[in-house]
C-alpha cells in the first residue's frame, strides 16, 4: 500500500511540475504564435492546444479562454502586442500582432534560448531528460 501511495505522490508531483513548466512557457509561446501571423484569441488557443498536446496528449488539458484572454489583455496593456478588430465568419474578432516592443522581447527570448541550447550542460540535461541525442545531431549538421 505504501508503494501505491508513493507512486501516486510522484505522479501528482510530476504533473504539477510539468503544468508549471507549460504555464511558464505559455507567454513566450503566445508571442511566438503571434509573430507568425495576425491571429485571433481562438486561433491562439487552438495553436496552444496543438503545441502542448504534442508533448503529452494523455495528460494535456485543453486551453480555455479564462486562461488565454487575461494573458492577451496583459500583453496588450503593456504594449507587447496590439489588437485590431476584424471579422471572421461574420463575427467581430480581435486579431493580435506584435508591436515593436514585442518583437524586441521575442528577439531577446530567442537569444536566451540560443544560449541555452548551445550550453554543453543544458544540452546534456535535455539529452538525459528526453533520451535524445541533440548534441550528436547538432555536430552532424555542422559537418554537412
mmCIF file of N, CA and C in Angstrom:
data_model
loop_
_atom_site.group_PDB
_atom_site.id
_atom_site.type_symbol
_atom_site.label_atom_id
_atom_site.label_comp_id
_atom_site.label_asym_id
_atom_site.label_seq_id
_atom_site.Cartn_x
_atom_site.Cartn_y
_atom_site.Cartn_z
ATOM 1 N N UNK A 1 0.820 -1.196 0.000
ATOM 2 C CA UNK A 1 0.000 0.000 0.000
ATOM 3 C C UNK A 1 0.865 1.262 0.000
ATOM 4 N N UNK A 2 1.961 1.239 0.747
ATOM 5 C CA UNK A 2 2.836 2.414 0.802
ATOM 6 C C UNK A 2 3.434 2.711 -0.571
ATOM 7 N N UNK A 3 3.753 1.661 -1.332
ATOM 8 C CA UNK A 3 4.330 1.859 -2.655
ATOM 9 C C UNK A 3 3.315 2.525 -3.581
ATOM 10 N N UNK A 4 2.036 2.138 -3.459
ATOM 11 C CA UNK A 4 0.993 2.736 -4.282
ATOM 12 C C UNK A 4 0.866 4.233 -3.981
ATOM 13 N N UNK A 5 0.853 4.575 -2.687
ATOM 14 C CA UNK A 5 0.767 5.989 -2.308
ATOM 15 C C UNK A 5 1.978 6.751 -2.803
ATOM 16 N N UNK A 6 3.145 6.134 -2.704
ATOM 17 C CA UNK A 6 4.376 6.783 -3.161
ATOM 18 C C UNK A 6 4.290 7.077 -4.656
ATOM 19 N N UNK A 7 3.859 6.091 -5.441
ATOM 20 C CA UNK A 7 3.736 6.283 -6.887
ATOM 21 C C UNK A 7 2.710 7.371 -7.191
ATOM 22 N N UNK A 8 1.607 7.364 -6.462
ATOM 23 C CA UNK A 8 0.567 8.375 -6.660
ATOM 24 C C UNK A 8 1.126 9.770 -6.366
ATOM 25 N N UNK A 9 1.897 9.904 -5.281
ATOM 26 C CA UNK A 9 2.502 11.195 -4.939
ATOM 27 C C UNK A 9 3.494 11.645 -6.004
ATOM 28 N N UNK A 10 4.287 10.710 -6.501
ATOM 29 C CA UNK A 10 5.261 11.032 -7.546
ATOM 30 C C UNK A 10 4.533 11.477 -8.809
ATOM 31 N N UNK A 11 3.470 10.762 -9.173
ATOM 32 C CA UNK A 11 2.685 11.130 -10.360
ATOM 33 C C UNK A 11 2.088 12.526 -10.211
ATOM 34 N N UNK A 12 1.532 12.814 -9.035
ATOM 35 C CA UNK A 12 0.940 14.130 -8.793
ATOM 36 C C UNK A 12 1.998 15.225 -8.864
ATOM 37 N N UNK A 13 3.147 14.975 -8.261
ATOM 38 C CA UNK A 13 4.229 15.958 -8.286
ATOM 39 C C UNK A 13 4.729 16.175 -9.708
ATOM 40 N N UNK A 14 4.867 15.097 -10.450
ATOM 41 C CA UNK A 14 5.312 15.194 -11.836
ATOM 42 C C UNK A 14 4.343 16.039 -12.660
ATOM 43 N N UNK A 15 3.051 15.789 -12.510
ATOM 44 C CA UNK A 15 2.036 16.567 -13.237
ATOM 45 C C UNK A 15 2.099 18.039 -12.850
ATOM 46 N N UNK A 16 2.275 18.303 -11.561
ATOM 47 C CA UNK A 16 2.331 19.680 -11.077
ATOM 48 C C UNK A 16 3.542 20.408 -11.663
ATOM 49 N N UNK A 17 4.684 19.757 -11.671
ATOM 50 C CA UNK A 17 5.902 20.371 -12.218
ATOM 51 C C UNK A 17 5.749 20.620 -13.713
ATOM 52 N N UNK A 18 5.207 19.657 -14.446
ATOM 53 C CA UNK A 18 5.018 19.830 -15.889
ATOM 54 C C UNK A 18 4.013 20.943 -16.178
ATOM 55 N N UNK A 19 2.974 21.057 -15.359
ATOM 56 C CA UNK A 19 1.996 22.141 -15.517
ATOM 57 C C UNK A 19 2.677 23.489 -15.283
ATOM 58 N N UNK A 20 3.545 23.545 -14.279
ATOM 59 C CA UNK A 20 4.319 24.759 -14.002
ATOM 60 C C UNK A 20 5.176 25.137 -15.210
ATOM 61 N N UNK A 21 5.850 24.151 -15.775
ATOM 62 C CA UNK A 21 6.703 24.403 -16.952
ATOM 63 C C UNK A 21 5.881 24.939 -18.112
ATOM 64 N N UNK A 22 4.756 24.295 -18.398
ATOM 65 C CA UNK A 22 3.947 24.745 -19.532
ATOM 66 C C UNK A 22 3.354 26.121 -19.268
ATOM 67 N N UNK A 23 2.946 26.401 -18.027
ATOM 68 C CA UNK A 23 2.434 27.736 -17.702
ATOM 69 C C UNK A 23 3.518 28.789 -17.868
ATOM 70 N N UNK A 24 4.736 28.456 -17.484
ATOM 71 C CA UNK A 24 5.842 29.399 -17.620
ATOM 72 C C UNK A 24 6.183 29.710 -19.062
ATOM 73 N N UNK A 25 6.005 28.731 -19.925
ATOM 74 C CA UNK A 25 6.316 28.923 -21.343
ATOM 75 C C UNK A 25 5.173 29.548 -22.136
ATOM 76 N N UNK A 26 3.976 29.529 -21.589
ATOM 77 C CA UNK A 26 2.801 29.964 -22.343
ATOM 78 C C UNK A 26 2.950 31.370 -22.911
ATOM 79 N N UNK A 27 3.424 32.326 -22.123
ATOM 80 C CA UNK A 27 3.574 33.704 -22.616
ATOM 81 C C UNK A 27 4.512 33.757 -23.824
ATOM 82 N N UNK A 28 5.641 33.075 -23.707
ATOM 83 C CA UNK A 28 6.623 33.079 -24.797
ATOM 84 C C UNK A 28 6.038 32.407 -26.033
ATOM 85 N N UNK A 29 5.344 31.308 -25.838
ATOM 86 C CA UNK A 29 4.759 30.590 -26.973
ATOM 87 C C UNK A 29 3.671 31.433 -27.635
ATOM 88 N N UNK A 30 2.876 32.141 -26.832
ATOM 89 C CA UNK A 30 1.862 33.037 -27.401
ATOM 90 C C UNK A 30 2.528 34.100 -28.268
ATOM 91 N N UNK A 31 3.596 34.707 -27.775
ATOM 92 C CA UNK A 31 4.308 35.715 -28.576
ATOM 93 C C UNK A 31 4.840 35.099 -29.861
ATOM 94 N N UNK A 32 5.383 33.912 -29.769
ATOM 95 C CA UNK A 32 5.910 33.224 -30.953
ATOM 96 C C UNK A 32 4.795 32.961 -31.965
ATOM 97 N N UNK A 33 3.638 32.491 -31.486
ATOM 98 C CA UNK A 33 2.493 32.227 -32.367
ATOM 99 C C UNK A 33 2.067 33.514 -33.066
ATOM 100 N N UNK A 34 1.947 34.589 -32.293
ATOM 101 C CA UNK A 34 1.518 35.871 -32.861
ATOM 102 C C UNK A 34 2.550 36.396 -33.855
ATOM 103 N N UNK A 35 3.823 36.094 -33.626
ATOM 104 C CA UNK A 35 4.865 36.579 -34.544
ATOM 105 C C UNK A 35 4.741 35.941 -35.928
ATOM 106 N N UNK A 36 4.096 34.795 -36.007
ATOM 107 C CA UNK A 36 3.974 34.069 -37.274
ATOM 108 C C UNK A 36 2.861 34.618 -38.162
ATOM 109 N N UNK A 37 1.809 35.183 -37.533
ATOM 110 C CA UNK A 37 0.660 35.684 -38.298
ATOM 111 C C UNK A 37 -0.243 36.511 -37.390
ATOM 112 N N UNK A 38 -1.024 37.412 -37.996
ATOM 113 C CA UNK A 38 -2.080 38.070 -37.232
ATOM 114 C C UNK A 38 -3.107 36.993 -36.930
ATOM 115 N N UNK A 39 -3.480 36.879 -35.677
ATOM 116 C CA UNK A 39 -4.321 35.751 -35.269
ATOM 117 C C UNK A 39 -5.231 36.183 -34.132
ATOM 118 N N UNK A 40 -6.436 35.627 -34.083
ATOM 119 C CA UNK A 40 -7.380 35.960 -33.013
ATOM 120 C C UNK A 40 -7.198 34.998 -31.836
ATOM 121 N N UNK A 41 -7.825 35.339 -30.721
ATOM 122 C CA UNK A 41 -7.655 34.568 -29.493
ATOM 123 C C UNK A 41 -7.991 33.098 -29.634
ATOM 124 N N UNK A 42 -9.087 32.794 -30.331
ATOM 125 C CA UNK A 42 -9.465 31.392 -30.510
ATOM 126 C C UNK A 42 -8.395 30.656 -31.315
ATOM 127 N N UNK A 43 -7.845 31.316 -32.322
ATOM 128 C CA UNK A 43 -6.772 30.714 -33.117
ATOM 129 C C UNK A 43 -5.544 30.433 -32.266
ATOM 130 N N UNK A 44 -5.243 31.355 -31.351
ATOM 131 C CA UNK A 44 -4.112 31.164 -30.434
ATOM 132 C C UNK A 44 -4.368 29.952 -29.538
ATOM 133 N N UNK A 45 -5.604 29.839 -29.033
ATOM 134 C CA UNK A 45 -5.934 28.686 -28.181
ATOM 135 C C UNK A 45 -5.759 27.375 -28.938
ATOM 136 N N UNK A 46 -6.197 27.325 -30.193
ATOM 137 C CA UNK A 46 -6.057 26.103 -30.990
ATOM 138 C C UNK A 46 -4.579 25.762 -31.203
ATOM 139 N N UNK A 47 -3.760 26.787 -31.487
ATOM 140 C CA UNK A 47 -2.322 26.548 -31.692
ATOM 141 C C UNK A 47 -1.671 26.060 -30.398
ATOM 142 N N UNK A 48 -2.056 26.654 -29.260
ATOM 143 C CA UNK A 48 -1.516 26.203 -27.973
ATOM 144 C C UNK A 48 -1.916 24.751 -27.699
ATOM 145 N N UNK A 49 -3.168 24.423 -27.997
ATOM 146 C CA UNK A 49 -3.613 23.033 -27.823
ATOM 147 C C UNK A 49 -2.754 22.096 -28.656
ATOM 148 N N UNK A 50 -2.515 22.483 -29.896
ATOM 149 C CA UNK A 50 -1.691 21.664 -30.791
ATOM 150 C C UNK A 50 -0.271 21.539 -30.240
ATOM 151 N N UNK A 51 0.267 22.654 -29.766
ATOM 152 C CA UNK A 51 1.632 22.690 -29.252
ATOM 153 C C UNK A 51 1.782 21.784 -28.035
ATOM 154 N N UNK A 52 0.929 21.984 -27.025
ATOM 155 C CA UNK A 52 1.084 21.249 -25.772
ATOM 156 C C UNK A 52 0.585 19.813 -25.853
ATOM 157 N N UNK A 53 -0.433 19.545 -26.656
ATOM 158 C CA UNK A 53 -0.926 18.165 -26.738
ATOM 159 C C UNK A 53 0.094 17.261 -27.413
ATOM 160 N N UNK A 54 0.964 17.842 -28.230
ATOM 161 C CA UNK A 54 2.007 17.023 -28.855
ATOM 162 C C UNK A 54 3.058 16.596 -27.832
ATOM 163 N N UNK A 55 3.163 17.336 -26.729
ATOM 164 C CA UNK A 55 4.124 16.986 -25.673
ATOM 165 C C UNK A 55 3.658 15.764 -24.897
ATOM 166 N N UNK A 56 2.423 15.778 -24.456
ATOM 167 C CA UNK A 56 1.885 14.670 -23.667
ATOM 168 C C UNK A 56 0.371 14.629 -23.842
ATOM 169 N N UNK A 57 -0.113 14.037 -24.920
ATOM 170 C CA UNK A 57 -1.535 14.084 -25.252
ATOM 171 C C UNK A 57 -2.467 13.523 -24.184
ATOM 172 N N UNK A 58 -2.025 12.545 -23.418
ATOM 173 C CA UNK A 58 -2.915 11.943 -22.424
ATOM 174 C C UNK A 58 -3.064 12.809 -21.180
ATOM 175 N N UNK A 59 -2.105 13.673 -20.915
ATOM 176 C CA UNK A 59 -2.135 14.484 -19.699
ATOM 177 C C UNK A 59 -2.538 15.934 -19.949
ATOM 178 N N UNK A 60 -2.669 16.328 -21.203
ATOM 179 C CA UNK A 60 -2.890 17.734 -21.519
ATOM 180 C C UNK A 60 -4.359 18.107 -21.399
ATOM 181 N N UNK A 61 -4.620 19.197 -20.689
ATOM 182 C CA UNK A 61 -5.966 19.763 -20.620
ATOM 183 C C UNK A 61 -6.057 20.877 -21.648
ATOM 184 N N UNK A 62 -7.122 20.893 -22.406
ATOM 185 C CA UNK A 62 -7.277 21.903 -23.449
ATOM 186 C C UNK A 62 -7.203 23.306 -22.858
ATOM 187 N N UNK A 63 -6.631 24.204 -23.650
ATOM 188 C CA UNK A 63 -6.533 25.607 -23.267
ATOM 189 C C UNK A 63 -7.935 26.193 -23.251
ATOM 190 N N UNK A 64 -8.202 27.038 -22.266
ATOM 191 C CA UNK A 64 -9.518 27.675 -22.260
ATOM 192 C C UNK A 64 -9.382 29.190 -22.236
ATOM 193 N N UNK A 65 -10.470 29.843 -22.571
ATOM 194 C CA UNK A 65 -10.449 31.300 -22.711
ATOM 195 C C UNK A 65 -10.144 32.003 -21.391
ATOM 196 N N UNK A 66 -10.510 31.408 -20.265
ATOM 197 C CA UNK A 66 -10.250 32.059 -18.977
ATOM 198 C C UNK A 66 -8.762 32.118 -18.661
ATOM 199 N N UNK A 67 -7.962 31.328 -19.364
ATOM 200 C CA UNK A 67 -6.509 31.377 -19.186
ATOM 201 C C UNK A 67 -5.860 32.305 -20.215
ATOM 202 N N UNK A 68 -6.317 32.238 -21.461
ATOM 203 C CA UNK A 68 -5.653 32.948 -22.555
ATOM 204 C C UNK A 68 -5.988 34.431 -22.599
ATOM 205 N N UNK A 69 -7.265 34.783 -22.492
ATOM 206 C CA UNK A 69 -7.631 36.191 -22.670
ATOM 207 C C UNK A 69 -7.031 37.121 -21.612
ATOM 208 N N UNK A 70 -6.915 36.703 -20.350
ATOM 209 C CA UNK A 70 -6.205 37.579 -19.401
ATOM 210 C C UNK A 70 -4.739 37.805 -19.794
ATOM 211 N N UNK A 71 -4.095 36.774 -20.332
ATOM 212 C CA UNK A 71 -2.706 36.926 -20.791
ATOM 213 C C UNK A 71 -2.658 37.903 -21.958
ATOM 214 N N UNK A 72 -3.580 37.747 -22.913
ATOM 215 C CA UNK A 72 -3.610 38.650 -24.069
ATOM 216 C C UNK A 72 -3.879 40.089 -23.634
ATOM 217 N N UNK A 73 -4.815 40.281 -22.693
ATOM 218 C CA UNK A 73 -5.100 41.643 -22.194
ATOM 219 C C UNK A 73 -3.861 42.249 -21.537
ATOM 220 N N UNK A 74 -3.167 41.438 -20.737
ATOM 221 C CA UNK A 74 -1.962 41.929 -20.055
ATOM 222 C C UNK A 74 -0.878 42.293 -21.071
ATOM 223 N N UNK A 75 -0.656 41.431 -22.066
ATOM 224 C CA UNK A 75 0.356 41.712 -23.093
ATOM 225 C C UNK A 75 -0.014 42.948 -23.907
ATOM 226 N N UNK A 76 -1.311 43.126 -24.144
ATOM 227 C CA UNK A 76 -1.763 44.303 -24.895
ATOM 228 C C UNK A 76 -1.616 45.567 -24.044
ATOM 229 N N UNK A 77 -1.984 45.477 -22.780
ATOM 230 C CA UNK A 77 -1.896 46.628 -21.875
ATOM 231 C C UNK A 77 -0.450 47.097 -21.707
ATOM 232 N N UNK A 78 0.489 46.155 -21.709
ATOM 233 C CA UNK A 78 1.901 46.514 -21.534
ATOM 234 C C UNK A 78 2.574 46.896 -22.848
ATOM 235 N N UNK A 79 1.813 46.853 -23.954
ATOM 236 C CA UNK A 79 2.356 47.297 -25.232
ATOM 237 C C UNK A 79 3.204 46.264 -25.964
ATOM 238 N N UNK A 80 3.110 45.013 -25.572
ATOM 239 C CA UNK A 80 3.881 43.942 -26.210
ATOM 240 C C UNK A 80 3.173 43.463 -27.481
ATOM 241 N N UNK A 81 1.841 43.441 -27.426
ATOM 242 C CA UNK A 81 1.042 43.091 -28.603
ATOM 243 C C UNK A 81 0.000 44.181 -28.814
ATOM 244 N N UNK A 82 -0.583 44.199 -30.003
ATOM 245 C CA UNK A 82 -1.709 45.109 -30.238
ATOM 246 C C UNK A 82 -2.840 44.305 -30.854
ATOM 247 N N UNK A 83 -4.050 44.702 -30.510
ATOM 248 C CA UNK A 83 -5.229 44.037 -31.045
ATOM 249 C C UNK A 83 -5.983 44.972 -31.964
ATOM 250 N N UNK A 84 -6.431 44.436 -33.084
ATOM 251 C CA UNK A 84 -7.245 45.204 -34.028
ATOM 252 C C UNK A 84 -8.483 44.381 -34.351
ATOM 253 N N UNK A 85 -9.629 45.034 -34.315
ATOM 254 C CA UNK A 85 -10.873 44.337 -34.574
ATOM 255 C C UNK A 85 -11.034 44.048 -36.059
ATOM 256 N N UNK A 86 -11.522 42.860 -36.341
ATOM 257 C CA UNK A 86 -11.796 42.433 -37.706
ATOM 258 C C UNK A 86 -12.982 41.484 -37.703
ATOM 259 N N UNK A 87 -13.256 40.888 -38.840
ATOM 260 C CA UNK A 87 -14.393 39.978 -38.963
ATOM 261 C C UNK A 87 -13.904 38.608 -39.419
ATOM 262 N N UNK A 88 -14.409 37.578 -38.760
ATOM 263 C CA UNK A 88 -14.126 36.198 -39.144
ATOM 264 C C UNK A 88 -15.426 35.411 -39.015
ATOM 265 N N UNK A 89 -15.850 34.777 -40.093
ATOM 266 C CA UNK A 89 -17.114 34.020 -40.096
ATOM 267 C C UNK A 89 -18.288 34.867 -39.610
ATOM 268 N N UNK A 90 -18.363 36.092 -40.113
ATOM 269 C CA UNK A 90 -19.434 37.043 -39.768
ATOM 270 C C UNK A 90 -19.457 37.423 -38.294
ATOM 271 N N UNK A 91 -18.349 37.222 -37.593
ATOM 272 C CA UNK A 91 -18.246 37.609 -36.185
ATOM 273 C C UNK A 91 -17.133 38.630 -36.041
ATOM 274 N N UNK A 92 -17.331 39.551 -35.125
ATOM 275 C CA UNK A 92 -16.296 40.528 -34.818
ATOM 276 C C UNK A 92 -15.271 39.872 -33.891
ATOM 277 N N UNK A 93 -14.016 39.856 -34.320
ATOM 278 C CA UNK A 93 -12.951 39.245 -33.520
ATOM 279 C C UNK A 93 -11.750 40.185 -33.475
ATOM 280 N N UNK A 94 -10.952 40.026 -32.454
ATOM 281 C CA UNK A 94 -9.750 40.841 -32.306
ATOM 282 C C UNK A 94 -8.554 40.042 -32.795
ATOM 283 N N UNK A 95 -7.850 40.609 -33.770
ATOM 284 C CA UNK A 95 -6.636 39.994 -34.297
ATOM 285 C C UNK A 95 -5.435 40.618 -33.607
ATOM 286 N N UNK A 96 -4.514 39.776 -33.183
ATOM 287 C CA UNK A 96 -3.342 40.240 -32.452
ATOM 288 C C UNK A 96 -2.093 40.194 -33.321
ATOM 289 N N UNK A 97 -1.224 41.172 -33.090
ATOM 290 C CA UNK A 97 0.086 41.199 -33.743
ATOM 291 C C UNK A 97 1.088 41.766 -32.743
ATOM 292 N N UNK A 98 2.366 41.508 -32.992
ATOM 293 C CA UNK A 98 3.411 42.032 -32.108
ATOM 294 C C UNK A 98 3.638 43.509 -32.391
ATOM 295 N N UNK A 99 3.905 44.253 -31.345
ATOM 296 C CA UNK A 99 4.358 45.631 -31.503
ATOM 297 C C UNK A 99 5.877 45.590 -31.671
ATOM 298 N N UNK A 100 6.467 46.748 -31.868
ATOM 299 C CA UNK A 100 7.932 46.807 -31.953
ATOM 300 C C UNK A 100 8.554 46.288 -30.656
ATOM 301 N N UNK A 101 7.952 46.672 -29.520
ATOM 302 C CA UNK A 101 8.444 46.191 -28.225
ATOM 303 C C UNK A 101 8.308 44.671 -28.123
ATOM 304 N N UNK A 102 7.217 44.136 -28.642
ATOM 305 C CA UNK A 102 7.010 42.692 -28.634
ATOM 306 C C UNK A 102 8.043 41.962 -29.473
ATOM 307 N N UNK A 103 8.386 42.560 -30.617
ATOM 308 C CA UNK A 103 9.413 41.954 -31.469
ATOM 309 C C UNK A 103 10.768 41.953 -30.769
ATOM 310 N N UNK A 104 11.076 43.050 -30.071
ATOM 311 C CA UNK A 104 12.334 43.136 -29.322
ATOM 312 C C UNK A 104 12.354 42.087 -28.207
ATOM 313 N N UNK A 105 11.236 41.957 -27.498
ATOM 314 C CA UNK A 105 11.144 40.974 -26.415
ATOM 315 C C UNK A 105 11.308 39.552 -26.950
ATOM 316 N N UNK A 106 10.641 39.246 -28.049
ATOM 317 C CA UNK A 106 10.749 37.907 -28.629
ATOM 318 C C UNK A 106 12.172 37.640 -29.098
ATOM 319 N N UNK A 107 12.807 38.649 -29.662
ATOM 320 C CA UNK A 107 14.205 38.505 -30.095
ATOM 321 C C UNK A 107 15.101 38.220 -28.886
ATOM 322 N N UNK A 108 14.803 38.861 -27.763
ATOM 323 C CA UNK A 108 15.555 38.624 -26.527
ATOM 324 C C UNK A 108 15.367 37.178 -26.051
ATOM 325 N N UNK A 109 14.125 36.682 -26.097
ATOM 326 C CA UNK A 109 13.866 35.285 -25.728
ATOM 327 C C UNK A 109 14.627 34.335 -26.643
ATOM 328 N N UNK A 110 14.626 34.639 -27.943
ATOM 329 C CA UNK A 110 15.347 33.794 -28.901
ATOM 330 C C UNK A 110 16.828 33.745 -28.557
ATOM 331 N N UNK A 111 17.377 34.887 -28.181
ATOM 332 C CA UNK A 111 18.786 34.949 -27.806
ATOM 333 C C UNK A 111 19.052 34.093 -26.568
ATOM 334 N N UNK A 112 18.158 34.187 -25.587
ATOM 335 C CA UNK A 112 18.304 33.380 -24.370
ATOM 336 C C UNK A 112 18.242 31.887 -24.693
ATOM 337 N N UNK A 113 17.287 31.502 -25.539
ATOM 338 C CA UNK A 113 17.182 30.094 -25.927
ATOM 339 C C UNK A 113 18.422 29.641 -26.681
ATOM 340 N N UNK A 114 18.966 30.509 -27.521
ATOM 341 C CA UNK A 114 20.179 30.160 -28.270
ATOM 342 C C UNK A 114 21.329 29.877 -27.305
ATOM 343 N N UNK A 115 21.440 30.705 -26.257
ATOM 344 C CA UNK A 115 22.486 30.466 -25.251
ATOM 345 C C UNK A 115 22.257 29.134 -24.541
ATOM 346 N N UNK A 116 20.994 28.850 -24.227
ATOM 347 C CA UNK A 116 20.685 27.593 -23.534
ATOM 348 C C UNK A 116 21.054 26.381 -24.371
ATOM 349 N N UNK A 117 20.603 26.366 -25.622
ATOM 350 C CA UNK A 117 20.831 25.158 -26.417
ATOM 351 C C UNK A 117 22.274 25.015 -26.865
ATOM 352 N N UNK A 118 23.056 26.073 -26.729
ATOM 353 C CA UNK A 118 24.479 25.976 -27.062
ATOM 354 C C UNK A 118 25.344 25.672 -25.842
ATOM 355 N N UNK A 119 24.716 25.617 -24.680
ATOM 356 C CA UNK A 119 25.438 25.304 -23.451
ATOM 357 C C UNK A 119 25.584 23.790 -23.321
ATOM 358 N N UNK A 120 26.814 23.298 -23.158
ATOM 359 C CA UNK A 120 27.005 21.843 -23.008
ATOM 360 C C UNK A 120 26.205 21.253 -21.845
ATOM 361 N N UNK A 121 26.099 21.993 -20.753
ATOM 362 C CA UNK A 121 25.361 21.479 -19.598
ATOM 363 C C UNK A 121 23.867 21.358 -19.912
ATOM 364 N N UNK A 122 23.304 22.383 -20.548
ATOM 365 C CA UNK A 122 21.894 22.321 -20.943
ATOM 366 C C UNK A 122 21.661 21.217 -21.964
ATOM 367 N N UNK A 123 22.563 21.089 -22.922
ATOM 368 C CA UNK A 123 22.434 20.012 -23.913
ATOM 369 C C UNK A 123 22.421 18.650 -23.230
ATOM 370 N N UNK A 124 23.308 18.477 -22.282
ATOM 371 C CA UNK A 124 23.375 17.219 -21.543
ATOM 372 C C UNK A 124 22.070 16.974 -20.782
ATOM 373 N N UNK A 125 21.561 18.018 -20.141
ATOM 374 C CA UNK A 125 20.298 17.915 -19.405
ATOM 375 C C UNK A 125 19.161 17.511 -20.340
ATOM 376 N N UNK A 126 19.039 18.198 -21.469
ATOM 377 C CA UNK A 126 17.965 17.910 -22.423
ATOM 378 C C UNK A 126 18.105 16.500 -22.982
ATOM 379 N N UNK A 127 19.321 16.117 -23.303
ATOM 380 C CA UNK A 127 19.547 14.761 -23.814
ATOM 381 C C UNK A 127 19.147 13.712 -22.781
ATOM 382 N N UNK A 128 19.574 13.911 -21.535
ATOM 383 C CA UNK A 128 19.244 12.952 -20.479
ATOM 384 C C UNK A 128 17.738 12.888 -20.224
ATOM 385 N N UNK A 129 17.085 14.044 -20.222
ATOM 386 C CA UNK A 129 15.662 14.090 -19.900
ATOM 387 C C UNK A 129 14.780 13.614 -21.050
ATOM 388 N N UNK A 130 15.302 13.643 -22.258
ATOM 389 C CA UNK A 130 14.472 13.269 -23.406
ATOM 390 C C UNK A 130 14.974 12.026 -24.130
ATOM 391 N N UNK A 131 16.064 11.458 -23.649
ATOM 392 C CA UNK A 131 16.690 10.335 -24.355
ATOM 393 C C UNK A 131 16.956 10.692 -25.812
ATOM 394 N N UNK A 132 17.355 11.932 -26.020
ATOM 395 C CA UNK A 132 17.575 12.450 -27.368
ATOM 396 C C UNK A 132 19.041 12.798 -27.528
ATOM 397 N N UNK A 133 19.584 12.519 -28.671
ATOM 398 C CA UNK A 133 20.989 12.820 -28.913
ATOM 399 C C UNK A 133 21.115 14.124 -29.691
ATOM 400 N N UNK A 134 20.704 15.229 -29.058
ATOM 401 C CA UNK A 134 20.724 16.531 -29.725
ATOM 402 C C UNK A 134 22.135 16.950 -30.101
ATOM 403 N N UNK A 135 23.061 16.706 -29.199
ATOM 404 C CA UNK A 135 24.435 17.139 -29.450
ATOM 405 C C UNK A 135 24.995 16.443 -30.684
ATOM 406 N N UNK A 136 24.723 15.151 -30.793
ATOM 407 C CA UNK A 136 25.200 14.392 -31.946
ATOM 408 C C UNK A 136 24.577 14.946 -33.224
ATOM 409 N N UNK A 137 23.285 15.197 -33.199
ATOM 410 C CA UNK A 137 22.594 15.750 -34.368
ATOM 411 C C UNK A 137 23.175 17.108 -34.715
ATOM 412 N N UNK A 138 23.401 17.934 -33.708
ATOM 413 C CA UNK A 138 23.950 19.269 -33.921
ATOM 414 C C UNK A 138 25.346 19.178 -34.542
ATOM 415 N N UNK A 139 26.167 18.263 -34.049
ATOM 416 C CA UNK A 139 27.508 18.092 -34.608
ATOM 417 C C UNK A 139 27.451 17.570 -36.038
ATOM 418 N N UNK A 140 26.514 16.647 -36.309
ATOM 419 C CA UNK A 140 26.357 16.132 -37.669
ATOM 420 C C UNK A 140 25.974 17.247 -38.630
ATOM 421 N N UNK A 141 25.119 18.179 -38.173
ATOM 422 C CA UNK A 141 24.704 19.296 -39.019
ATOM 423 C C UNK A 141 25.891 20.195 -39.348
ATOM 424 N N UNK A 142 26.785 20.386 -38.382
ATOM 425 C CA UNK A 142 27.959 21.234 -38.602
ATOM 426 C C UNK A 142 28.888 20.623 -39.647
ATOM 427 N N UNK A 143 28.926 19.293 -39.681
ATOM 428 C CA UNK A 143 29.822 18.602 -40.614
ATOM 429 C C UNK A 143 29.320 18.676 -42.049
ATOM 430 N N UNK A 144 28.017 18.813 -42.240
ATOM 431 C CA UNK A 144 27.439 18.827 -43.600
ATOM 432 C C UNK A 144 27.474 20.184 -44.234
#
